[in-house]
């Protein structure tokens, strides 16, 4: 009898006996749970000995025996026939050199879909295990279950689930956990109360006042983490020596402070005791300026856990805020300790593709940290590795929407998981790979299905994907451009390609944002799903090497095993970085270093295993862009602190990231920080694998690629030896991942058993001008990526605070007709306006456009929004073409371009000239020469008008204009590369196709709206009217054409042009319309010219919505635009009116200037209450942090809280406005530009209106004055300005009870995170 037939007979015999014997049944289940325990070799008394190969799955070839394992079982009496002789086998696994005791060391990474367990067992050998993170029908906790399985397998004793484990055999557990993240996502952490300075009870609810999703009218935001608030009567302010002030005290930063009111602990005691009786045992204490005066705050911080910054911390020094990225951090540590060293120090991009999402990071010899990031809507200020998460994991769901292939952001998660998991899940990226033959069910353990005992189901994947393919082919047959049908494999391949492009975008952004070229990196691929996409990702980014660790499927867990223990100490500082302060900086760094060393020694580390690294958080005076720099590559000089030359390190990094330095400005130290590291002493000890003959082909399968199905050899990673070379296509399989080597690539096995893939050049892209929905989806990503990369160049090279730090700019790509193709970011007021600007220039200049020309424009009649928004346009010529083939443009908000007030946003302007310099069609660059003299003259021209000034900051204007030209040049380069890849005709065709796709989405929405009204017997015409506070009406009548899916938006009847500055240029109305259409569509669509194609817009000339060329417009941009949105949404019945105002407040004198916009209430809608204390619609500006506000400006913020009851009543109530009270400490000019002080924000369908806003000035002597909506007034020390912002309107009859909140969606969208996400979020918050 052959060995194989013996195995088959044995398998059948065990399955038969398992029906009779409970413990043997448990053994079979145990075998199926762990891929290393597959084949019974022989009976040994009461023991059974095992080795690795497929046993209970169907055999395909003679197994190759590996290291044997032994497990003991009680009462195994039967002797099983047909067993082969036992063979001694070599152990080729590596050891981790750790503690010598014979106990277990576990490193566990709990991910969103899978939990990876890496165990060093007694004797030094290693076990690895992967199991589902959530499987509630079989176990409650995945890490505990993983430990139980390995203990059971190693010790040969059945350990029933649910019983406590004996931990005496466990030496250590290192955890990368999502517990902290889940606590944020689910709001299921410890009950907590907030203690906060009086006047700020709602500060954490209001937050930055920006909404996370610009186009979601419901403004979904996570609830606060606390359930009760106690306001503390205490106050600390900066000392300014005012009459009557007390003696100053010095804070930790060195600033002089005034204690206006000490804490009254006696009054607090009773309130705190009340919290205890109600079961609240945790407090969050937030007192103003406690960072420098901690005496009013007392904080007590309560196994090793991986922290978000890549270091380990003991349990008693571990906090949730340091844990939200602990699992992904383990992966970064893993590839930094392996790939980076093995690739000779070449920079590495980490690509961790798991089941739920993909994490992207970078390592070039040191960890890249960020110090503020958001997770689940909560902003955390703690050191975190810069790990960027995008929702494109193996479990990301697949959709076909309005002609586009869409991947994510919704995820199937671990439960129910993809369709192939046999639990009724949706179709995902994993299913697409399975259909393409890139995953082999036999290589996965039988852990799927309700009983976790079945293999992956290709049939379920095909069935789920066939439903999507039917949608695709139905669209192709009946869509605007009929095309041939796509096979199931072509649809699956299309989704994989779109997923790859979605994952490339953050990699480009992460590298180019810091001045790095992605192609100069090695791609370190890990995570269970990463190996299937690595070659395609590397090709798309121009990389030539992919490095895949032999334990890539569990590299995060391996990183936990290799990580060091970290202790950090940090304190605020307010010193200048000058020779006079170097001694103080050294003293403070030395003190922090001692703290770190003592803390690590207390954990058992000898001094010889402890190292420290010092950091200074530096920025140029007058900027907000601080960099945390280390001097480890810049040793101390005679002109630096003893700890190192931080100044040189700062200048070098600033130049690399931003392309310039500001030598005339002093450098300020915001924080001093020391990071102490206790080296764990754990190392990888490898036994090189020896090549013995050619690589063994386990089997040959069929995989689908662009060219169709190809024969694809399958290799087992455990059987490959050093030096083996594998030509693509092929599959390399190990226990926890599948690696796809694509055609044209070659893989080799390194000395340590890793896989290094040499990526062949990308084949020329073959596409024609016909609409292909797969190519359309890819071009959509590429066009957006171009606009995003232009924005990165602009932000890097600009010098002004507005552009570099507030990110108040947009970059865009336009077709040959000037029609918008892609725009990033989505600043609402810019959405349609730039297109009008480009098309005006095309019509205005005609043939007077030449290579080397760059245009400048800001005039409202030429598509401008308001004068400070300067638009730079570059026409792009192509060889053989007489006219521009496309255009690129960048619009940036310049802080000052002259006019009657600093900031160029006067509240009382009556003509355009009073608002600053005007450019109708100005050649900023002519024939390749920057016209500095001419543009300088134009920027100074307003000074010739009585009462006006020319620009007050010419240097920043010129620098930012040059940055805009550079951003455009980057766009030209990127589109040129795209044309080189596909051809000019194809690129221009897909510019048209992507616009047509947006058009289709809007037509679908209009048809659905019209059909809904028709079904209810309502007319296809809707209308709405609202008023500005001066009585000017804004009127709209919308006529729906159901057959065409089109509409006429007629603003006839709107008021005439006004004498003040509430006039809104036509471009503003179009921007508001595009914003509303996108909100009504309700999902991501390309925001371009196509959105307006189904719409005929009628705006009467000479009206407030299309004023004369010389009309003042600054108020129209920030106020009238909001009323236009209210009218459009009211006509469609989408939601009640939001506050309808930006609440513009300006404060200034000869020494300083400050401007802010303030949140209010959002309107309620069908199914949601309005959000309180948030910006709405056409603005999303962040508010200045209260402590920064008081430290930089002569004001005290006395109150900033919600305005209870200001939201309109209704079945769904409107959001409340806010109360913001400023006390002035110097004489200054206060200007307010506000609306909704006369007309209330309307309610809808029986809902009541929101409260009007109110602007109150309280003089020092107690006199109270209502300032009205628009005014300028001189304020003096001791005066106070109290701003009451409007509430949102209610929705539905207040007497109807609101339905209970619905259950959360089954497949939630995965929250993005990382510096790329924070950058985009900041851009959309301007």
PDB file of C-alpha atoms in Angstrom, residues 966-1158:
ATOM      1  CA  UNK A 966       4.884  75.097  -8.724  1.00  0.00           C
ATOM      2  CA  UNK A 967       1.778  73.109  -7.773  1.00  0.00           C
ATOM      3  CA  UNK A 968       0.388  73.580 -11.268  1.00  0.00           C
ATOM      4  CA  UNK A 969       3.681  72.405 -12.735  1.00  0.00           C
ATOM      5  CA  UNK A 970       3.411  69.201 -10.681  1.00  0.00           C
ATOM      6  CA  UNK A 971      -0.061  68.638 -12.092  1.00  0.00           C
ATOM      7  CA  UNK A 972       1.255  69.107 -15.630  1.00  0.00           C
ATOM      8  CA  UNK A 973       3.997  66.542 -14.987  1.00  0.00           C
ATOM      9  CA  UNK A 974       1.552  63.967 -13.607  1.00  0.00           C
ATOM     10  CA  UNK A 975      -0.968  64.348 -16.415  1.00  0.00           C
ATOM     11  CA  UNK A 976       1.924  64.115 -18.868  1.00  0.00           C
ATOM     12  CA  UNK A 977       2.895  60.779 -17.327  1.00  0.00           C
ATOM     13  CA  UNK A 978      -0.706  59.625 -17.657  1.00  0.00           C
ATOM     14  CA  UNK A 979      -0.771  60.631 -21.314  1.00  0.00           C
ATOM     15  CA  UNK A 980       2.542  58.857 -21.841  1.00  0.00           C
ATOM     16  CA  UNK A 981       1.025  55.704 -20.388  1.00  0.00           C
ATOM     17  CA  UNK A 982      -2.338  55.730 -22.156  1.00  0.00           C
ATOM     18  CA  UNK A 983      -2.191  58.284 -24.978  1.00  0.00           C
ATOM     19  CA  UNK A 984      -3.733  61.765 -25.271  1.00  0.00           C
ATOM     20  CA  UNK A 985      -6.968  60.618 -26.863  1.00  0.00           C
ATOM     21  CA  UNK A 986      -7.627  58.050 -24.144  1.00  0.00           C
ATOM     22  CA  UNK A 987      -6.901  60.478 -21.282  1.00  0.00           C
ATOM     23  CA  UNK A 988      -9.131  63.160 -22.763  1.00  0.00           C
ATOM     24  CA  UNK A 989     -11.844  60.581 -23.429  1.00  0.00           C
ATOM     25  CA  UNK A 990     -11.797  59.481 -19.804  1.00  0.00           C
ATOM     26  CA  UNK A 991     -11.922  63.082 -18.648  1.00  0.00           C
ATOM     27  CA  UNK A 992     -15.226  63.161 -20.476  1.00  0.00           C
ATOM     28  CA  UNK A 993     -16.295  59.762 -19.156  1.00  0.00           C
ATOM     29  CA  UNK A 994     -15.676  60.729 -15.527  1.00  0.00           C
ATOM     30  CA  UNK A 995     -17.746  63.880 -16.031  1.00  0.00           C
ATOM     31  CA  UNK A 996     -20.499  61.780 -17.610  1.00  0.00           C
ATOM     32  CA  UNK A 997     -20.385  59.464 -14.593  1.00  0.00           C
ATOM     33  CA  UNK A 998     -21.069  62.356 -12.210  1.00  0.00           C
ATOM     34  CA  UNK A 999     -23.866  63.448 -14.535  1.00  0.00           C
ATOM     35  CA  UNK A1000     -25.394  59.969 -14.391  1.00  0.00           C
ATOM     36  CA  UNK A1001     -25.385  59.960 -10.590  1.00  0.00           C
ATOM     37  CA  UNK A1002     -27.172  63.327 -10.451  1.00  0.00           C
ATOM     38  CA  UNK A1003     -29.715  62.233 -13.092  1.00  0.00           C
ATOM     39  CA  UNK A1004     -30.441  59.081 -11.051  1.00  0.00           C
ATOM     40  CA  UNK A1005     -31.025  61.223  -7.961  1.00  0.00           C
ATOM     41  CA  UNK A1006     -33.341  63.631  -9.785  1.00  0.00           C
ATOM     42  CA  UNK A1007     -35.339  60.733 -11.276  1.00  0.00           C
ATOM     43  CA  UNK A1008     -35.655  59.089  -7.862  1.00  0.00           C
ATOM     44  CA  UNK A1009     -36.846  62.369  -6.312  1.00  0.00           C
ATOM     45  CA  UNK A1010     -39.363  62.954  -9.098  1.00  0.00           C
ATOM     46  CA  UNK A1011     -40.612  59.367  -9.013  1.00  0.00           C
ATOM     47  CA  UNK A1012     -41.123  59.586  -5.245  1.00  0.00           C
ATOM     48  CA  UNK A1013     -43.203  62.760  -5.591  1.00  0.00           C
ATOM     49  CA  UNK A1014     -45.182  61.318  -8.479  1.00  0.00           C
ATOM     50  CA  UNK A1015     -45.996  58.193  -6.470  1.00  0.00           C
ATOM     51  CA  UNK A1016     -47.437  60.408  -3.707  1.00  0.00           C
ATOM     52  CA  UNK A1017     -49.502  62.419  -6.191  1.00  0.00           C
ATOM     53  CA  UNK A1018     -47.342  65.523  -5.818  1.00  0.00           C
ATOM     54  CA  UNK A1019     -46.305  67.850  -8.669  1.00  0.00           C
ATOM     55  CA  UNK A1020     -42.829  67.687 -10.218  1.00  0.00           C
ATOM     56  CA  UNK A1021     -42.249  71.338  -9.422  1.00  0.00           C
ATOM     57  CA  UNK A1022     -40.968  72.448  -5.996  1.00  0.00           C
ATOM     58  CA  UNK A1023     -40.075  75.868  -4.688  1.00  0.00           C
ATOM     59  CA  UNK A1024     -38.708  77.655  -1.649  1.00  0.00           C
ATOM     60  CA  UNK A1025     -38.025  81.194  -0.480  1.00  0.00           C
ATOM     61  CA  UNK A1026     -35.972  82.652   2.348  1.00  0.00           C
ATOM     62  CA  UNK A1027     -34.618  86.089   3.209  1.00  0.00           C
ATOM     63  CA  UNK A1028     -31.427  87.813   4.156  1.00  0.00           C
ATOM     64  CA  UNK A1029     -31.671  89.913   7.293  1.00  0.00           C
ATOM     65  CA  UNK A1030     -32.030  93.091   5.195  1.00  0.00           C
ATOM     66  CA  UNK A1031     -35.178  91.599   3.653  1.00  0.00           C
ATOM     67  CA  UNK A1032     -33.621  90.571   0.313  1.00  0.00           C
ATOM     68  CA  UNK A1033     -35.446  87.451  -0.868  1.00  0.00           C
ATOM     69  CA  UNK A1034     -33.685  84.362  -2.224  1.00  0.00           C
ATOM     70  CA  UNK A1035     -36.233  82.564  -4.411  1.00  0.00           C
ATOM     71  CA  UNK A1036     -35.975  79.194  -6.140  1.00  0.00           C
ATOM     72  CA  UNK A1037     -38.307  77.189  -8.357  1.00  0.00           C
ATOM     73  CA  UNK A1038     -37.184  73.688  -9.447  1.00  0.00           C
ATOM     74  CA  UNK A1039     -38.858  71.849 -12.339  1.00  0.00           C
ATOM     75  CA  UNK A1040     -38.026  68.139 -12.644  1.00  0.00           C
ATOM     76  CA  UNK A1041     -38.013  66.369 -16.029  1.00  0.00           C
ATOM     77  CA  UNK A1042     -38.603  62.764 -15.029  1.00  0.00           C
ATOM     78  CA  UNK A1043     -37.800  61.248 -18.421  1.00  0.00           C
ATOM     79  CA  UNK A1044     -34.445  62.973 -18.805  1.00  0.00           C
ATOM     80  CA  UNK A1045     -33.503  63.023 -15.143  1.00  0.00           C
ATOM     81  CA  UNK A1046     -32.882  66.750 -15.465  1.00  0.00           C
ATOM     82  CA  UNK A1047     -34.046  69.905 -13.718  1.00  0.00           C
ATOM     83  CA  UNK A1048     -34.337  73.651 -14.141  1.00  0.00           C
ATOM     84  CA  UNK A1049     -33.193  75.666 -11.118  1.00  0.00           C
ATOM     85  CA  UNK A1050     -34.721  79.109 -11.537  1.00  0.00           C
ATOM     86  CA  UNK A1051     -33.653  81.814  -9.053  1.00  0.00           C
ATOM     87  CA  UNK A1052     -35.868  84.464 -10.680  1.00  0.00           C
ATOM     88  CA  UNK A1053     -37.517  86.679  -8.088  1.00  0.00           C
ATOM     89  CA  UNK A1054     -34.438  86.890  -5.924  1.00  0.00           C
ATOM     90  CA  UNK A1055     -33.620  90.355  -4.612  1.00  0.00           C
ATOM     91  CA  UNK A1056     -31.632  92.923  -6.517  1.00  0.00           C
ATOM     92  CA  UNK A1057     -27.974  93.731  -5.914  1.00  0.00           C
ATOM     93  CA  UNK A1058     -27.485  95.327  -2.490  1.00  0.00           C
ATOM     94  CA  UNK A1059     -25.483  98.371  -1.462  1.00  0.00           C
ATOM     95  CA  UNK A1060     -23.426  96.391   1.075  1.00  0.00           C
ATOM     96  CA  UNK A1061     -21.305  93.304   0.532  1.00  0.00           C
ATOM     97  CA  UNK A1062     -23.892  90.503   0.649  1.00  0.00           C
ATOM     98  CA  UNK A1063     -23.820  90.161  -3.138  1.00  0.00           C
ATOM     99  CA  UNK A1064     -22.848  86.627  -4.201  1.00  0.00           C
ATOM    100  CA  UNK A1065     -21.068  86.125  -7.542  1.00  0.00           C
ATOM    101  CA  UNK A1066     -22.667  83.622  -9.894  1.00  0.00           C
ATOM    102  CA  UNK A1067     -19.838  81.163  -9.174  1.00  0.00           C
ATOM    103  CA  UNK A1068     -20.853  81.089  -5.490  1.00  0.00           C
ATOM    104  CA  UNK A1069     -24.399  80.049  -6.385  1.00  0.00           C
ATOM    105  CA  UNK A1070     -23.044  77.267  -8.610  1.00  0.00           C
ATOM    106  CA  UNK A1071     -20.769  76.066  -5.809  1.00  0.00           C
ATOM    107  CA  UNK A1072     -23.725  75.968  -3.436  1.00  0.00           C
ATOM    108  CA  UNK A1073     -25.733  74.047  -6.016  1.00  0.00           C
ATOM    109  CA  UNK A1074     -23.017  71.429  -6.568  1.00  0.00           C
ATOM    110  CA  UNK A1075     -22.696  71.047  -2.794  1.00  0.00           C
ATOM    111  CA  UNK A1076     -26.434  70.445  -2.440  1.00  0.00           C
ATOM    112  CA  UNK A1077     -26.591  68.002  -5.343  1.00  0.00           C
ATOM    113  CA  UNK A1078     -23.775  65.968  -3.790  1.00  0.00           C
ATOM    114  CA  UNK A1079     -25.591  65.949  -0.430  1.00  0.00           C
ATOM    115  CA  UNK A1080     -28.806  64.806  -2.100  1.00  0.00           C
ATOM    116  CA  UNK A1081     -27.054  62.004  -4.006  1.00  0.00           C
ATOM    117  CA  UNK A1082     -25.943  60.695  -0.628  1.00  0.00           C
ATOM    118  CA  UNK A1083     -22.743  58.863  -1.581  1.00  0.00           C
ATOM    119  CA  UNK A1084     -19.319  59.511  -3.013  1.00  0.00           C
ATOM    120  CA  UNK A1085     -19.380  60.624  -6.630  1.00  0.00           C
ATOM    121  CA  UNK A1086     -16.814  62.470  -8.722  1.00  0.00           C
ATOM    122  CA  UNK A1087     -17.391  66.184  -8.078  1.00  0.00           C
ATOM    123  CA  UNK A1088     -16.888  67.772 -11.469  1.00  0.00           C
ATOM    124  CA  UNK A1089     -18.555  69.565 -14.343  1.00  0.00           C
ATOM    125  CA  UNK A1090     -20.864  66.603 -14.905  1.00  0.00           C
ATOM    126  CA  UNK A1091     -22.792  67.365 -11.711  1.00  0.00           C
ATOM    127  CA  UNK A1092     -24.280  70.441 -13.388  1.00  0.00           C
ATOM    128  CA  UNK A1093     -24.861  68.856 -16.802  1.00  0.00           C
ATOM    129  CA  UNK A1094     -28.445  67.718 -15.995  1.00  0.00           C
ATOM    130  CA  UNK A1095     -29.216  71.145 -14.535  1.00  0.00           C
ATOM    131  CA  UNK A1096     -30.203  74.380 -16.241  1.00  0.00           C
ATOM    132  CA  UNK A1097     -29.499  77.251 -13.842  1.00  0.00           C
ATOM    133  CA  UNK A1098     -31.303  80.563 -14.315  1.00  0.00           C
ATOM    134  CA  UNK A1099     -29.899  83.495 -12.298  1.00  0.00           C
ATOM    135  CA  UNK A1100     -31.193  86.974 -13.101  1.00  0.00           C
ATOM    136  CA  UNK A1101     -28.503  89.496 -13.991  1.00  0.00           C
ATOM    137  CA  UNK A1102     -28.144  92.383 -11.591  1.00  0.00           C
ATOM    138  CA  UNK A1103     -29.559  90.356  -8.717  1.00  0.00           C
ATOM    139  CA  UNK A1104     -27.940  89.631  -5.374  1.00  0.00           C
ATOM    140  CA  UNK A1105     -26.878  86.286  -6.925  1.00  0.00           C
ATOM    141  CA  UNK A1106     -25.271  87.790 -10.057  1.00  0.00           C
ATOM    142  CA  UNK A1107     -24.333  91.385  -9.231  1.00  0.00           C
ATOM    143  CA  UNK A1108     -22.593  94.001 -11.354  1.00  0.00           C
ATOM    144  CA  UNK A1109     -18.798  93.707 -11.762  1.00  0.00           C
ATOM    145  CA  UNK A1110     -18.034  96.450  -9.211  1.00  0.00           C
ATOM    146  CA  UNK A1111     -20.337  95.215  -6.433  1.00  0.00           C
ATOM    147  CA  UNK A1112     -18.853  94.331  -3.027  1.00  0.00           C
ATOM    148  CA  UNK A1113     -19.013  90.552  -2.474  1.00  0.00           C
ATOM    149  CA  UNK A1114     -17.130  89.532   0.679  1.00  0.00           C
ATOM    150  CA  UNK A1115     -20.342  88.912   2.644  1.00  0.00           C
ATOM    151  CA  UNK A1116     -21.901  87.019  -0.247  1.00  0.00           C
ATOM    152  CA  UNK A1117     -19.100  84.493  -0.125  1.00  0.00           C
ATOM    153  CA  UNK A1118     -19.502  83.735   3.604  1.00  0.00           C
ATOM    154  CA  UNK A1119     -23.187  84.529   4.280  1.00  0.00           C
ATOM    155  CA  UNK A1120     -25.386  84.605   1.172  1.00  0.00           C
ATOM    156  CA  UNK A1121     -23.942  81.262   0.057  1.00  0.00           C
ATOM    157  CA  UNK A1122     -25.447  79.725   3.221  1.00  0.00           C
ATOM    158  CA  UNK A1123     -28.888  81.113   2.415  1.00  0.00           C
ATOM    159  CA  UNK A1124     -28.731  79.697  -1.108  1.00  0.00           C
ATOM    160  CA  UNK A1125     -28.065  76.255   0.391  1.00  0.00           C
ATOM    161  CA  UNK A1126     -30.976  76.629   2.823  1.00  0.00           C
ATOM    162  CA  UNK A1127     -33.293  77.467  -0.064  1.00  0.00           C
ATOM    163  CA  UNK A1128     -32.176  74.542  -2.268  1.00  0.00           C
ATOM    164  CA  UNK A1129     -32.410  71.969   0.533  1.00  0.00           C
ATOM    165  CA  UNK A1130     -35.731  73.442   1.628  1.00  0.00           C
ATOM    166  CA  UNK A1131     -37.153  73.050  -1.876  1.00  0.00           C
ATOM    167  CA  UNK A1132     -36.209  69.367  -1.867  1.00  0.00           C
ATOM    168  CA  UNK A1133     -37.460  68.900   1.699  1.00  0.00           C
ATOM    169  CA  UNK A1134     -34.125  67.382   2.613  1.00  0.00           C
ATOM    170  CA  UNK A1135     -33.753  68.955   6.040  1.00  0.00           C
ATOM    171  CA  UNK A1136     -34.616  72.009   8.074  1.00  0.00           C
ATOM    172  CA  UNK A1137     -32.446  75.112   7.892  1.00  0.00           C
ATOM    173  CA  UNK A1138     -29.132  75.113   9.691  1.00  0.00           C
ATOM    174  CA  UNK A1139     -27.832  78.242  11.410  1.00  0.00           C
ATOM    175  CA  UNK A1140     -27.343  79.830   7.973  1.00  0.00           C
ATOM    176  CA  UNK A1141     -24.394  81.909   9.080  1.00  0.00           C
ATOM    177  CA  UNK A1142     -20.645  81.678   9.548  1.00  0.00           C
ATOM    178  CA  UNK A1143     -20.609  84.219  12.424  1.00  0.00           C
ATOM    179  CA  UNK A1144     -17.521  86.093  11.240  1.00  0.00           C
ATOM    180  CA  UNK A1145     -15.658  87.875  14.059  1.00  0.00           C
ATOM    181  CA  UNK A1146     -12.551  90.008  13.456  1.00  0.00           C
ATOM    182  CA  UNK A1147     -10.411  91.677  16.107  1.00  0.00           C
ATOM    183  CA  UNK A1148      -7.390  93.866  15.428  1.00  0.00           C
ATOM    184  CA  UNK A1149      -5.197  96.820  16.273  1.00  0.00           C
ATOM    185  CA  UNK A1150      -1.787  98.082  15.179  1.00  0.00           C
ATOM    186  CA  UNK A1151      -0.113  95.148  16.959  1.00  0.00           C
ATOM    187  CA  UNK A1152      -2.248  92.136  16.092  1.00  0.00           C
ATOM    188  CA  UNK A1153      -5.118  90.779  14.038  1.00  0.00           C
ATOM    189  CA  UNK A1154      -7.422  87.822  14.667  1.00  0.00           C
ATOM    190  CA  UNK A1155     -10.300  86.291  12.668  1.00  0.00           C
ATOM    191  CA  UNK A1156     -12.638  83.413  13.470  1.00  0.00           C
ATOM    192  CA  UNK A1157     -15.922  81.908  12.388  1.00  0.00           C
ATOM    193  CA  UNK A1158     -18.136  80.297  15.011  1.00  0.00           C
TER     194      UNK A1158
END
